XYZ file of C-alpha atoms in Angstrom:
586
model
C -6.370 -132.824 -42.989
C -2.751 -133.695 -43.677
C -0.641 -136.737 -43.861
C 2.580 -136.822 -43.606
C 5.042 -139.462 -43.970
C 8.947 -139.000 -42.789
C 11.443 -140.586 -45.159
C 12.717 -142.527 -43.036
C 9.971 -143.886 -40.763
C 9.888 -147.215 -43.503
C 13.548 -147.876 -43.338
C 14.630 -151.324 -42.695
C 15.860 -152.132 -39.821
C 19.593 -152.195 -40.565
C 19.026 -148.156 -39.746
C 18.647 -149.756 -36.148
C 22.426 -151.290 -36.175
C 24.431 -148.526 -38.583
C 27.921 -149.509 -39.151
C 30.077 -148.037 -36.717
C 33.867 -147.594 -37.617
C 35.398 -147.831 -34.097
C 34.739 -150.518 -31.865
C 34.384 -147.225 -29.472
C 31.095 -146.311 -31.659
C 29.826 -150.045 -31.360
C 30.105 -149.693 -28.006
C 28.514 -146.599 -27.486
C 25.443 -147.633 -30.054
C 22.546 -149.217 -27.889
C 21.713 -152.599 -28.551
C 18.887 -153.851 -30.932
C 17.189 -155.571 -28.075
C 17.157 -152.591 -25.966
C 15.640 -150.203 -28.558
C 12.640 -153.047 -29.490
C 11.919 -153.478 -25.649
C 11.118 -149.296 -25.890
C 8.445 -150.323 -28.313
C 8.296 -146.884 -30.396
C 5.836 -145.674 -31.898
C 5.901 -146.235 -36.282
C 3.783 -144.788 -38.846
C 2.381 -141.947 -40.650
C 2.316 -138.615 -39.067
C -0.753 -137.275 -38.509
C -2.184 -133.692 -38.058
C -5.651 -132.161 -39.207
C -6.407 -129.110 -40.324
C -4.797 -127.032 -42.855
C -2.928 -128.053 -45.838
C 0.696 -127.543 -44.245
C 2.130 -128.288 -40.730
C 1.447 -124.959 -39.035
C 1.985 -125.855 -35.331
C 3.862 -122.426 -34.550
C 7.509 -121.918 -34.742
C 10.479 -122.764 -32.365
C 14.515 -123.093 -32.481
C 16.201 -125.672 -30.571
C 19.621 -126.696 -31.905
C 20.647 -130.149 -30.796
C 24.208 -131.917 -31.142
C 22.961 -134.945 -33.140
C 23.384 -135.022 -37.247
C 22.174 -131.451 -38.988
C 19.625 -133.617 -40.962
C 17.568 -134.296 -37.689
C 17.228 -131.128 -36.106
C 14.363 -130.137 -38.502
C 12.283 -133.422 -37.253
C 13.795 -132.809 -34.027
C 11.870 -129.329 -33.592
C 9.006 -130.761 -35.128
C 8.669 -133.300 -32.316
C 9.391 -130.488 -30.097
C 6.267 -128.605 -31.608
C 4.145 -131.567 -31.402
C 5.335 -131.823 -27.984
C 4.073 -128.466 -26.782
C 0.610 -128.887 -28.015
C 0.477 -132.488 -26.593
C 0.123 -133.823 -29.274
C 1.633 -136.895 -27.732
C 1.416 -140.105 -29.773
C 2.356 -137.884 -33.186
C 5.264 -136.834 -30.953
C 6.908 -139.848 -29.986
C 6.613 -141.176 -33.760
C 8.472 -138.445 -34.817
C 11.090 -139.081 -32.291
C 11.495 -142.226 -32.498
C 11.883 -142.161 -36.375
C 15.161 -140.248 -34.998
C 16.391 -142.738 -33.586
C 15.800 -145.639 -35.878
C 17.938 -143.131 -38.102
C 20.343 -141.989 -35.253
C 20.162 -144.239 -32.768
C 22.898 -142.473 -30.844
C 20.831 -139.152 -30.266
C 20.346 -138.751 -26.341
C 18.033 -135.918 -27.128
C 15.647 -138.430 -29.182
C 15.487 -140.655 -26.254
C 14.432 -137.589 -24.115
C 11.625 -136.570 -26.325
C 10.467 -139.946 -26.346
C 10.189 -139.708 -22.391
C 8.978 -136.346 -22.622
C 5.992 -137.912 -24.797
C 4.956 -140.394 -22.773
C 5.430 -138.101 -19.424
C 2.339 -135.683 -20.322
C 2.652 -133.410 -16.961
C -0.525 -132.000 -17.089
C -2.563 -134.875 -17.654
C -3.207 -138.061 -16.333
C -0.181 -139.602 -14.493
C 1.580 -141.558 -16.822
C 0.573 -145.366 -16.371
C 3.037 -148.243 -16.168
C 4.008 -149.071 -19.303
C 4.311 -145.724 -20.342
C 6.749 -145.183 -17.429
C 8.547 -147.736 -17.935
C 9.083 -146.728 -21.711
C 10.175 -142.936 -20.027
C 12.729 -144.819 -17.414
C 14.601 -147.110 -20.205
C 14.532 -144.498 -22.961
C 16.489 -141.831 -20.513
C 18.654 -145.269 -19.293
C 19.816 -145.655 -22.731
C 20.091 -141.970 -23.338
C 22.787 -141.705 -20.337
C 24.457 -144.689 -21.259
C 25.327 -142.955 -24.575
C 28.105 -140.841 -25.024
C 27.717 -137.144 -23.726
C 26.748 -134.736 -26.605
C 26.950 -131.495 -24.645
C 26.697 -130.265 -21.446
C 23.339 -128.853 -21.600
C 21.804 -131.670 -23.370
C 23.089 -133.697 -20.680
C 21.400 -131.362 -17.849
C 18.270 -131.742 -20.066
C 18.080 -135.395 -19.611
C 19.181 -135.702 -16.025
C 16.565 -132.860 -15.317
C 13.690 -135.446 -16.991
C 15.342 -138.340 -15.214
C 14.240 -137.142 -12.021
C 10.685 -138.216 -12.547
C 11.265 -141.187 -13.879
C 13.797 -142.092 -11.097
C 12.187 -144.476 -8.513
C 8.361 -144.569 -10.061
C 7.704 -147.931 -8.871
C 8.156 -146.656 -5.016
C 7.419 -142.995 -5.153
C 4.048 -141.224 -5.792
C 3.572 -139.201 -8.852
C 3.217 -135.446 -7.694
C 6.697 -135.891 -5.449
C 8.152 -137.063 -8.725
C 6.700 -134.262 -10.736
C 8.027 -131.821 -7.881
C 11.771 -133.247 -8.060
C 10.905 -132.101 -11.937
C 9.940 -128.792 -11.446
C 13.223 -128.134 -9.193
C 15.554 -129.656 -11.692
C 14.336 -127.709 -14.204
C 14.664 -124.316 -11.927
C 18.027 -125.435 -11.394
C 18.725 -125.701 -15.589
C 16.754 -122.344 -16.750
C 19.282 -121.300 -14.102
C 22.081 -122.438 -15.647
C 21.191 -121.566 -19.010
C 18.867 -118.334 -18.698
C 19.751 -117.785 -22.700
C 18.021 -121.008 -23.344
C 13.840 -120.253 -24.004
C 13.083 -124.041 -23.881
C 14.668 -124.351 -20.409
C 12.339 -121.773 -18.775
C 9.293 -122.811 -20.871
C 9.492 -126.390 -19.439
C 10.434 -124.721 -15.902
C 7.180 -122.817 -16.286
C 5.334 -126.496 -17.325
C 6.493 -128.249 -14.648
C 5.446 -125.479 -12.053
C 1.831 -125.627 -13.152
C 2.316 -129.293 -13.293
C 4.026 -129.327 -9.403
C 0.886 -126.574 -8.191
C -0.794 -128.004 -5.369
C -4.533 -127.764 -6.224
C -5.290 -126.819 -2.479
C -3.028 -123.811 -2.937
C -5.690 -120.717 -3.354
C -2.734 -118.157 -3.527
C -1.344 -119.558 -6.814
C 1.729 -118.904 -6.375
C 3.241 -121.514 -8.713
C 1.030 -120.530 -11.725
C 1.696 -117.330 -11.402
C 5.573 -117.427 -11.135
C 5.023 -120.011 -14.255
C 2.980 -117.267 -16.081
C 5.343 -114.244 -15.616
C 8.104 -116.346 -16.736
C 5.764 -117.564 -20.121
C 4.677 -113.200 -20.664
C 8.359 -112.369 -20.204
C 9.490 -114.814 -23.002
C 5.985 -114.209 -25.277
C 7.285 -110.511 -27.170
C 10.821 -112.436 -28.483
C 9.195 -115.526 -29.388
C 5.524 -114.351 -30.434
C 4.470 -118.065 -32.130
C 6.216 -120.390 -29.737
C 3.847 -122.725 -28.828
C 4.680 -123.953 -25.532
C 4.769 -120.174 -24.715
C 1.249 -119.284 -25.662
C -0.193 -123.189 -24.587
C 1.255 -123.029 -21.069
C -0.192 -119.723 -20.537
C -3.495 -120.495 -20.448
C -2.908 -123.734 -18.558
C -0.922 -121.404 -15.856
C -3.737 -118.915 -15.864
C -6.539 -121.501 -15.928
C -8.059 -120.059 -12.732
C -10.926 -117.973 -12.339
C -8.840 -115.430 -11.026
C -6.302 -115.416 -13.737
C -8.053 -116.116 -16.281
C -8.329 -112.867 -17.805
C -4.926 -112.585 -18.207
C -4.447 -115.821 -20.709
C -7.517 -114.372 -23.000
C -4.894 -112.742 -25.494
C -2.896 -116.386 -25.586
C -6.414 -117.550 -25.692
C -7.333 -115.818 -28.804
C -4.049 -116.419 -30.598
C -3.212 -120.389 -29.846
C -5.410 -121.592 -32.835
C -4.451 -119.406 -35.558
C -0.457 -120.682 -34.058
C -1.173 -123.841 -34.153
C -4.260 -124.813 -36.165
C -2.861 -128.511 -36.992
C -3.031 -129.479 -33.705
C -6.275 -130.717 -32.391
C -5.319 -129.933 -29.118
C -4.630 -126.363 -29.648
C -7.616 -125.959 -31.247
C -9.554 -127.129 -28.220
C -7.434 -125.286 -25.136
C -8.809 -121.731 -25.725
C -12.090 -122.934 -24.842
C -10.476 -123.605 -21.144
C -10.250 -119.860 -20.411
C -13.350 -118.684 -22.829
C -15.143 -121.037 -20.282
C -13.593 -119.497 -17.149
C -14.866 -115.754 -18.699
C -18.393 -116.849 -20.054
C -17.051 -116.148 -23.806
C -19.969 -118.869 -24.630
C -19.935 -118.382 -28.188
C -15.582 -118.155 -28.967
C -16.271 -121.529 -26.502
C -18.229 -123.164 -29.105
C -16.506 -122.113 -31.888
C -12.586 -123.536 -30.444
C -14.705 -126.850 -29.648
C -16.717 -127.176 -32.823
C -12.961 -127.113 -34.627
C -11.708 -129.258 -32.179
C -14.475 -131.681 -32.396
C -13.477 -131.906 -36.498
C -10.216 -132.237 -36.145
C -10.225 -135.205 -33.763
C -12.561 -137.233 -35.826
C -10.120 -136.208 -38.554
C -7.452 -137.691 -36.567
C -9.655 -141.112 -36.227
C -10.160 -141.609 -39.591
C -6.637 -141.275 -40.539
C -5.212 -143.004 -37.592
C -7.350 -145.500 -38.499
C -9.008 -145.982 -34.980
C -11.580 -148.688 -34.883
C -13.648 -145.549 -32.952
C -13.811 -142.308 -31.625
C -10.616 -140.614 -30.652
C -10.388 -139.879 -26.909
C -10.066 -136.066 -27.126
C -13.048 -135.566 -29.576
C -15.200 -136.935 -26.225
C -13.065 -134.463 -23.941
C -14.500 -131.766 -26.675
C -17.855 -132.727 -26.367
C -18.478 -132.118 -23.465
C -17.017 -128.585 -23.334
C -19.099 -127.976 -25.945
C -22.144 -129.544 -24.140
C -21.235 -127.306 -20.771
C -21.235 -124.167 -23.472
C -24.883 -124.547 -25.271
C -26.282 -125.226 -21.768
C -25.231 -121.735 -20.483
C -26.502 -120.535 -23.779
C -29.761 -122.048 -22.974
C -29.432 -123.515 -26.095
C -31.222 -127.052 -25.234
C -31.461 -128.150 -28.809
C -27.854 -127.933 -29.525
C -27.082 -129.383 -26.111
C -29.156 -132.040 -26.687
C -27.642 -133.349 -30.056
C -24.286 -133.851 -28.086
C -26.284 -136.559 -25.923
C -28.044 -138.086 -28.552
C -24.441 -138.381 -30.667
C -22.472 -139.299 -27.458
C -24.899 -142.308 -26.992
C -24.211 -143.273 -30.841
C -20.237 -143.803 -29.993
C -20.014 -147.350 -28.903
C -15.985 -147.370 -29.427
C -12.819 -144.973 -28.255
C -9.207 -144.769 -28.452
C -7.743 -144.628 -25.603
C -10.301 -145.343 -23.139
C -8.759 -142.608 -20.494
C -10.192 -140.760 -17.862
C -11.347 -138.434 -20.380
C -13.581 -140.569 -21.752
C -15.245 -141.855 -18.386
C -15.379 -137.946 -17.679
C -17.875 -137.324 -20.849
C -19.542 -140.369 -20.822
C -20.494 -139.489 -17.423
C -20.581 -135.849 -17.492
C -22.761 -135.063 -20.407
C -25.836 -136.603 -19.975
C -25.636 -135.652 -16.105
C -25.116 -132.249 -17.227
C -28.564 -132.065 -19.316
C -30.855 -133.190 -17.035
C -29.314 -131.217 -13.800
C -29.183 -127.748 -16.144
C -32.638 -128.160 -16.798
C -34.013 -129.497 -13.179
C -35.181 -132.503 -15.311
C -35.255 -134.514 -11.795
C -37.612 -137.354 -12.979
C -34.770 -138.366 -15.925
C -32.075 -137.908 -13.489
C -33.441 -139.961 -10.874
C -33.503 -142.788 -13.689
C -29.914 -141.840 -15.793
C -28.713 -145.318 -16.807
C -24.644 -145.874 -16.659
C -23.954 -146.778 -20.439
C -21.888 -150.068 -20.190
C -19.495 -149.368 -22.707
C -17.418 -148.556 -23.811
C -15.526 -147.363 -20.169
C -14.858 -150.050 -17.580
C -16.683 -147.877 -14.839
C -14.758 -149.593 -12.309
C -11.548 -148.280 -13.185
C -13.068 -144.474 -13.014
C -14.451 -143.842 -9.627
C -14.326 -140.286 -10.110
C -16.417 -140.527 -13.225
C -18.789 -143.105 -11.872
C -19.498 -141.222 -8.977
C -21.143 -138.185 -11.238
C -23.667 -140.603 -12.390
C -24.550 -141.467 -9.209
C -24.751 -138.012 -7.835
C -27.260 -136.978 -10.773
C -29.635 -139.668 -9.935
C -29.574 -138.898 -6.313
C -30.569 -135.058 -6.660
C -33.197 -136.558 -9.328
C -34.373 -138.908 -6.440
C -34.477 -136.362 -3.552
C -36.121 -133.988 -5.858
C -38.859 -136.804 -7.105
C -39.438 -138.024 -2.833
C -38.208 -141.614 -3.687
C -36.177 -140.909 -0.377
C -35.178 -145.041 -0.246
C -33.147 -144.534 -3.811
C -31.767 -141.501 -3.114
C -30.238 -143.343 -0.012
C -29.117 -145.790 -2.007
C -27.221 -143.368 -4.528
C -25.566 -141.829 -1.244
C -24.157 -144.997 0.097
C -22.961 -145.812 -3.562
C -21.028 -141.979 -3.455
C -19.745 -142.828 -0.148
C -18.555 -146.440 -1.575
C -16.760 -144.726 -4.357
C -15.239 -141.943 -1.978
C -13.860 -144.799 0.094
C -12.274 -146.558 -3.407
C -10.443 -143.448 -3.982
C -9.234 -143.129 -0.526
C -7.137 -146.347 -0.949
C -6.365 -145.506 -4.065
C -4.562 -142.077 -2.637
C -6.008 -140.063 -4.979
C -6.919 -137.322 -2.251
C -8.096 -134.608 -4.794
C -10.981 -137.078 -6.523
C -11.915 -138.528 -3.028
C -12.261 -134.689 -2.070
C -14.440 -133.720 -5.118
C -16.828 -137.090 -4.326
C -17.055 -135.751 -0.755
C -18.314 -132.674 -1.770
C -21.417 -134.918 -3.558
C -21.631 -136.604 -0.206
C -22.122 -133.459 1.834
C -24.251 -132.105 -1.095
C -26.447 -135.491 -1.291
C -26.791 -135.027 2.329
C -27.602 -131.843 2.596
C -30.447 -132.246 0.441
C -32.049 -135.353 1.714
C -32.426 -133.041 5.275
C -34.137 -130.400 3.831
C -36.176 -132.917 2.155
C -37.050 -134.168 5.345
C -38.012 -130.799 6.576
C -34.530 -130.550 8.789
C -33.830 -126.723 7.352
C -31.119 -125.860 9.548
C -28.770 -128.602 9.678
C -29.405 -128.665 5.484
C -28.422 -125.383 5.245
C -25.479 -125.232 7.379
C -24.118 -128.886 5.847
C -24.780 -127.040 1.878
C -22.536 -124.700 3.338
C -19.702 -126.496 4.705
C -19.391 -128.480 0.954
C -19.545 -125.429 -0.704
C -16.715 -124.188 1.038
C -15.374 -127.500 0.522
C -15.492 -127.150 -3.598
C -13.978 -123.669 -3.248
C -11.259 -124.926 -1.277
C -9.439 -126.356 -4.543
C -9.715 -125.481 -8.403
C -11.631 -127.897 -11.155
C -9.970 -130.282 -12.551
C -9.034 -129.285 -16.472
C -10.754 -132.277 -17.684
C -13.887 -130.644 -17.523
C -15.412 -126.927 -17.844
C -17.219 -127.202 -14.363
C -18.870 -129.006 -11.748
C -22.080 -130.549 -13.211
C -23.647 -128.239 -10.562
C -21.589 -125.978 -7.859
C -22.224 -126.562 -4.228
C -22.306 -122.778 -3.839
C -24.805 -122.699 -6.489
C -26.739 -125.627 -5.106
C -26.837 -123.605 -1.739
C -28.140 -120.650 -3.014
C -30.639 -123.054 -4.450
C -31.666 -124.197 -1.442
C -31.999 -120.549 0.667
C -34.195 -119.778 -2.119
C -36.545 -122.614 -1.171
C -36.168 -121.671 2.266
C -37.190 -118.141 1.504
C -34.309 -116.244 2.180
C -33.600 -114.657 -0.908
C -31.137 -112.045 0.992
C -28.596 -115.166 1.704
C -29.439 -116.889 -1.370
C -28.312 -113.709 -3.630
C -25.093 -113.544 -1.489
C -24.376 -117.659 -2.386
C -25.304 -116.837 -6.495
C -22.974 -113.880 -6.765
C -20.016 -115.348 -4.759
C -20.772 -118.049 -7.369
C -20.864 -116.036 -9.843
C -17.641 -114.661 -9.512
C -15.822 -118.289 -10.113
C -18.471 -119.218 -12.190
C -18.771 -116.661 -15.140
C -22.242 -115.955 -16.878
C -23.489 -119.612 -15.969
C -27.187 -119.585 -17.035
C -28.679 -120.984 -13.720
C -26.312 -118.799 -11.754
C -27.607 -115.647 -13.344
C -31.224 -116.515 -13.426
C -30.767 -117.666 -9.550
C -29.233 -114.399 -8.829
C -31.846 -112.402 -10.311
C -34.380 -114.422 -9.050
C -33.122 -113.783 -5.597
C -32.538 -110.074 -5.913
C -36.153 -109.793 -6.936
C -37.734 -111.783 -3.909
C -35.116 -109.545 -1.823
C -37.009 -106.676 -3.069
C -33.878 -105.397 -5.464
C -35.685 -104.543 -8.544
C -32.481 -102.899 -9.764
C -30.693 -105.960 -9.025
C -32.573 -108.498 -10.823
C -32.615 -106.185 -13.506
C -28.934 -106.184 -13.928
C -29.113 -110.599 -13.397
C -31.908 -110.826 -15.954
C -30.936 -108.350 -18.424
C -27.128 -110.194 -18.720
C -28.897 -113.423 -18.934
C -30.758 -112.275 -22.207
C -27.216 -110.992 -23.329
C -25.721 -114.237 -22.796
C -28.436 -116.697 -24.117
C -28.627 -117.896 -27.716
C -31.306 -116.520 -30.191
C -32.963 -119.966 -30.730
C -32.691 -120.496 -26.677
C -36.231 -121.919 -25.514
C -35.753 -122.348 -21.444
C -38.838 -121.451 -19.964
C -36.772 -118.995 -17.421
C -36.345 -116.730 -20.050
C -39.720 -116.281 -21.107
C -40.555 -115.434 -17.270
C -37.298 -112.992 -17.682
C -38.523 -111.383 -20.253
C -42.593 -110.652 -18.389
C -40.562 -109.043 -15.751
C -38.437 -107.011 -17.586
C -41.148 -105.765 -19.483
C -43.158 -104.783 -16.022
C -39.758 -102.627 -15.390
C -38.818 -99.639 -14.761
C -42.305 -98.198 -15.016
C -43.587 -100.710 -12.324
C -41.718 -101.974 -9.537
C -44.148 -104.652 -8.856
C -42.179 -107.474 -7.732
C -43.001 -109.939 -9.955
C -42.825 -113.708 -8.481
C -41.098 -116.358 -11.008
C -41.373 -119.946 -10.284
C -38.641 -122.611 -10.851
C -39.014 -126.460 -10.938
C -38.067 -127.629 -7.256
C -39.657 -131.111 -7.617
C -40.125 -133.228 -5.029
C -42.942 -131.857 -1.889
C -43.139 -128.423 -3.173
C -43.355 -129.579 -6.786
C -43.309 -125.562 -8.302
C -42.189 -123.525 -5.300
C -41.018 -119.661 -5.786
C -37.314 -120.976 -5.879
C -34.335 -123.304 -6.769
């Protein structure tokens, strides 16, 4: 880990008024009032991991004094690994030494816009709005810079009246309009390309705008090979199951670009995750993992740093397709030893409600998910829905699975309660994703009740549901697909034939998932497709970890060994739970 301190960051404040030598200058200079109401950011800079700043390389000349355009693209690097807070401190040092840079002001709005995160909250847009005010009030530096701001300015324009994603649209077609203008500019079509995948519409299954955003990023990538906006907002473009494959060499390359940058050391995992690349997954989250404590310690957080969380559970998701319980199991017990974070963002809610979910659903441990307890802190649950609603969703399957029909009732009118928050919150795409736990929650209770049919054919219409839109990038997966819960359920109905077709469509979104596989297999073999299950249980050994203990695999391994020289179709029994406490099925 690294410190670094800019020279100028503990200036006094007279830096904040500099002596102008026109009453023209004094004019043009903003206020001392106006620049403490932005409240900037002060302190050291921060980045962990090797001895010197290596966060890739970039050019981007501004019009301010030559002495700031080395911190200047330094921000800018910080910047494209969202490395936010770091960001704005370096920008804002700018300013306290040239408080008549527009371009500082800009970064500073850029920092606190984060496009592909969480929607900026209030105070953070408020800081975005008055930075770019005082940035047009100043003189013009050039025409371009101008453009650059005024591009910005169109999401911050109105943000107390108008939504977030019709802001961040207006973005994306300002900035079409300046890469137009200035197609010799790199930074101009590498924010274009951010603020398409920002803009996509998540119900959009052609992709349109992340592709057009990733051909723009691979035409740019052979002049500018360690840019790191080029090689970050590649995989973010190509964060689909579909395109994944195509980010894997940006994938493979972002850490070694930028290893200082906690962030970049975590975003490979994102498409390593997408391919079932377990092991490169747990590598890019174990670093990630060190750096952000790193970054607590020096920061001097009272706790955990919010993105360490957002690591853990990646890494949980990857030792669970490994079948690697022990490892997965450590990330619990140290998640429930973090009693503080900074920030608490949706990130955190995510993990906190994720990761223990995630355990006992992987392992069809329904008794301990039927009694999950919501940890009280640190996330104020009722500000995270979304998150809550996971929790919830775990104990109902646990419930339905365990024939305490009365609390998995319960659960479902607590998913419906939260679907209906969300609702009048207008957040369509988490109201969506709690729907498909209502269908799913549903769905089960009916087959519980012996009501096949109408189970089957409601598993199916949230299944289709979940496909309809992509994941959200806070997290590596669903704690369990639909489509993988319904093949879960043909298999109890004994129709392995369906239930194979449900695991490989799965399959094919869902790369190499351990229950996926072994449900697959399983089903091919009840189907009477030796060959198949073969082929399921054979890449399931591939995939697992050495240490891996899940009792599928030793049943994996007795059929394999009854193959090729006997086709005797071997029956393997999974843990439904509930009436038909070890039937031949998920």
């Amino acid at each position: 880990m690294t410190t670094y301190r800019l020279h100028y960051l503990l200036a006094p404040s007279l830096v904040l008024t500099l002596l102008c030598c026109s009453c023209q200058e004094k004019k043009a200079t903003p206020s001392r009032q106006a620049l403490n109401e932005l409240n900037l950011r002060s302190g050291q800079l921060i980045t962990c991991g090797p001895p010197n700043q290596q966060l890739g390389t970039l050019t981007f000349p501004i019009s301010c004094h030559t002495e700031t355009q080395t911190n200047f693209s330094l921000g800018l690097k910080l910047l494209h690994s969202f490395e936010y807070e770091e960001a704005e401190k370096v920008f804002a040092a700018i300013i306290r030494q040239q408080p008549t840079c527009p371009m500082a002001y800009w970064g500073v709005a850029m920092s606190t816009f984060h496009p592909l995160w969480t929607p900026p909250s209030e105070p953070e847009l408020r800081k975005g709005a008055n930075a770019l005010a005082i940035a047009q009030a100043l003189p013009p530096s050039s025409p371009k810079e101008t453009a650059y701001i005024a591009a910005l300015a169109t999401f911050y324009h109105d943000w107390k009246t108008v939504g977030h994603r019709p802001r961040c649209l207006r973005f994306a077609q300002a900035m079409e309009k300046l890469a137009a203008r200035y197609p010799d500019d790199p930074e101009a079509t590498i924010l274009y390309a951010l603020a398409l995948t920002a803009a996509a519409d998540p119900a959009d299954k052609s992709f349109a705008q992340q592709k057009k955003a990733g051909a723009l990023l691979t035409a740019l990538a052979p002049k500018y090979p360690n840019h790191p906006g080029i090689i970050h907002y590649q995989i973010h473009a190509y964060d689909i199951p579909e395109l994944a494959p195509q980010a894997l060499p940006a994938a493979r390359k972002y850490a070694a670009v930028a290893p200082s940058s906690a962030h970049a050391l975590h975003m490979p995992s994102h498409i390593f995750t997408r391919l079932g690349l377990w092991k490169e997954a747990i590598a890019s989250n174990l670093g990630s993992v060190a750096a952000a404590k790193c970054y607590a310690e020096q920061a001097g957080l009272q706790g955990h740093w919010d993105e360490e969380l957002h690591g853990l559970d990646y890494l949980m998701y990857a030792y669970l397709q490994e079948g690697n319980n022990q490892r997965a199991k450590q990330q619990w017990t140290y998640l429930q030893s973090i009693t503080a974070v900074e920030p608490t963002t949706f990130k955190v809610a995510y993990a906190y409600a994720a990761i223990p979910a995630r355990y006992v659903l992987e392992n069809r441990q329904w008794q301990q998910a039927a009694a999950l307890q919501l940890p009280s802190a640190p996330v104020p649950w009722e500000q995270f829905p979304w998150q809550e609603a996971i929790h919830h969703f775990a104990r109902l399957m646990g419930a339905v699975h365990t024939d305490n029909n009365a609390a998995a009732q319960t659960e479902w009118q607590t998913l419906q309660r939260l679907e209906n928050t969300l609702k009048q919150q207008k957040d369509a795409y988490k109201a969506q994703q709690v729907h498909v736990q209502v269908m799913t929650g549903e769905a089960w209770m009916q087959w519980q009740e012996g009501k096949a049919e109408a189970a089957a054919a409601l598993m199916r219409r949230a299944a289709a549901l979940e496909d309809s839109t992509e994941k959200h990038p806070v997290t590596p997966s669903e704690v369990l697909p639909a489509r993988e819960l319904l093949g879960d359920m043909l298999l109890a109905m004994n129709r392995p034939d369906e239930a194979l077709a449900a695991y490989e469509t799965n399959l094919q979104k869902h790369s190499n998932r351990f229950n996926g596989l072994y449900g697959a297999g399983l089903a091919a073999e009840r189907a009477g497709n030796s060959d198949k299950a073969r082929r399921y249980y054979q890449q399931l050994l591939s995939i697992a970890a050495p240490s891996a203990t899940r009792p599928e695999l030793t049943q994996v391994r007795r059929f394999l060994q009854s193959q090729p020289s006997s086709s005797t179709n071997t029956s393997i029994s999974l843990r439904l739970g509930g009436k038909n406490s070890f039937v031949s099925g998920y």
